[in-house]
């Protein structure tokens, strides 16, 4: 579930292993390019942390962030069940 805090949407994802986490990130990267909206993220082994904020709107959450969050959730469904 996405949490809106400190002017950002945040969510953590846990995968079976590093390879699955990296495949997820690759798929998210394609969606981000398509939407021209790119996340801040961190990956350590099987865990991916994502933060979304719109820089050109003053680092606040906008519809662009919610749209990318929805796409990320759709990608995640192909790899894991995170809820």
Short mmCIF file of C-alpha atoms in Angstrom, two decimals:
data_model
loop_
_atom_site.label_atom_id
_atom_site.label_comp_id
_atom_site.label_asym_id
_atom_site.label_seq_id
_atom_site.Cartn_x
_atom_site.Cartn_y
_atom_site.Cartn_z
CA UNK A 1 0.00 0.00 0.00
CA UNK A 2 1.28 3.45 -0.88
CA UNK A 3 1.71 5.90 2.00
CA UNK A 4 1.65 9.65 1.43
CA UNK A 5 4.06 11.34 3.84
CA UNK A 6 6.50 14.23 3.76
CA UNK A 7 5.35 15.31 0.27
CA UNK A 8 5.99 11.89 -1.28
CA UNK A 9 4.31 8.57 -1.97
CA UNK A 10 6.33 5.69 -0.55
CA UNK A 11 6.11 1.93 -0.72
CA UNK A 12 8.33 -1.08 -0.04
CA UNK A 13 8.32 -4.26 -2.07
CA UNK A 14 9.84 -7.60 -1.01
CA UNK A 15 10.72 -10.21 -3.62
CA UNK A 16 11.86 -13.82 -3.61
CA UNK A 17 15.43 -12.84 -4.48
CA UNK A 18 17.62 -10.21 -6.10
CA UNK A 19 16.91 -11.40 -9.63
CA UNK A 20 13.16 -10.99 -9.17
CA UNK A 21 13.65 -7.54 -7.58
CA UNK A 22 15.83 -6.47 -10.50
CA UNK A 23 13.32 -7.75 -13.07
CA UNK A 24 10.61 -5.72 -11.30
CA UNK A 25 12.80 -2.61 -11.40
CA UNK A 26 13.45 -3.11 -15.11
CA UNK A 27 9.72 -3.30 -15.81
CA UNK A 28 9.05 -0.23 -13.65
CA UNK A 29 11.79 1.64 -15.53
CA UNK A 30 9.93 1.03 -18.81
CA UNK A 31 6.69 2.38 -17.31
CA UNK A 32 8.51 5.41 -15.90
CA UNK A 33 10.00 6.23 -19.30
CA UNK A 34 6.61 5.85 -20.94
CA UNK A 35 5.04 8.26 -18.41
CA UNK A 36 8.12 10.53 -18.38
CA UNK A 37 8.06 10.43 -14.58
CA UNK A 38 10.91 8.76 -12.73
CA UNK A 39 11.04 7.39 -9.20
CA UNK A 40 13.62 7.62 -6.48
CA UNK A 41 14.37 4.06 -5.45
CA UNK A 42 16.71 1.90 -3.50
CA UNK A 43 17.41 -1.82 -3.85
CA UNK A 44 19.16 -4.10 -1.41
CA UNK A 45 19.01 -7.78 -2.32
CA UNK A 46 15.27 -8.61 -2.48
CA UNK A 47 13.89 -5.32 -1.16
CA UNK A 48 12.96 -2.31 -3.31
CA UNK A 49 11.98 1.01 -1.69
CA UNK A 50 10.26 3.56 -3.95
CA UNK A 51 9.52 7.22 -3.36
CA UNK A 52 7.46 9.31 -5.80
CA UNK A 53 7.28 13.09 -5.84
CA UNK A 54 6.93 15.62 -8.66
CA UNK A 55 10.04 17.76 -8.79
CA UNK A 56 8.76 20.30 -11.32
CA UNK A 57 5.73 20.98 -9.08
CA UNK A 58 7.91 21.81 -6.09
CA UNK A 59 8.50 18.30 -4.75
CA UNK A 60 4.91 17.54 -3.86
CA UNK A 61 2.60 14.63 -4.69
CA UNK A 62 0.64 15.17 -7.90
CA UNK A 63 -1.55 13.12 -10.21
CA UNK A 64 1.64 12.07 -12.05
CA UNK A 65 2.81 10.31 -8.90
CA UNK A 66 -0.50 8.52 -8.37
CA UNK A 67 -0.52 7.44 -12.02
CA UNK A 68 2.99 6.00 -11.78
CA UNK A 69 2.11 4.35 -8.44
CA UNK A 70 -0.82 2.62 -10.14
CA UNK A 71 1.43 1.38 -12.94
CA UNK A 72 4.02 0.17 -10.43
CA UNK A 73 1.30 -1.77 -8.61
CA UNK A 74 0.26 -3.37 -11.89
CA UNK A 75 3.88 -4.40 -12.54
CA UNK A 76 4.25 -5.73 -8.98
CA UNK A 77 1.22 -7.99 -9.43
CA UNK A 78 3.18 -9.86 -12.09
CA UNK A 79 6.01 -10.57 -9.65
CA UNK A 80 4.54 -10.76 -6.12
CA UNK A 81 1.52 -10.18 -3.93
CA UNK A 82 2.55 -7.31 -1.63
CA UNK A 83 -0.46 -6.62 0.54
#
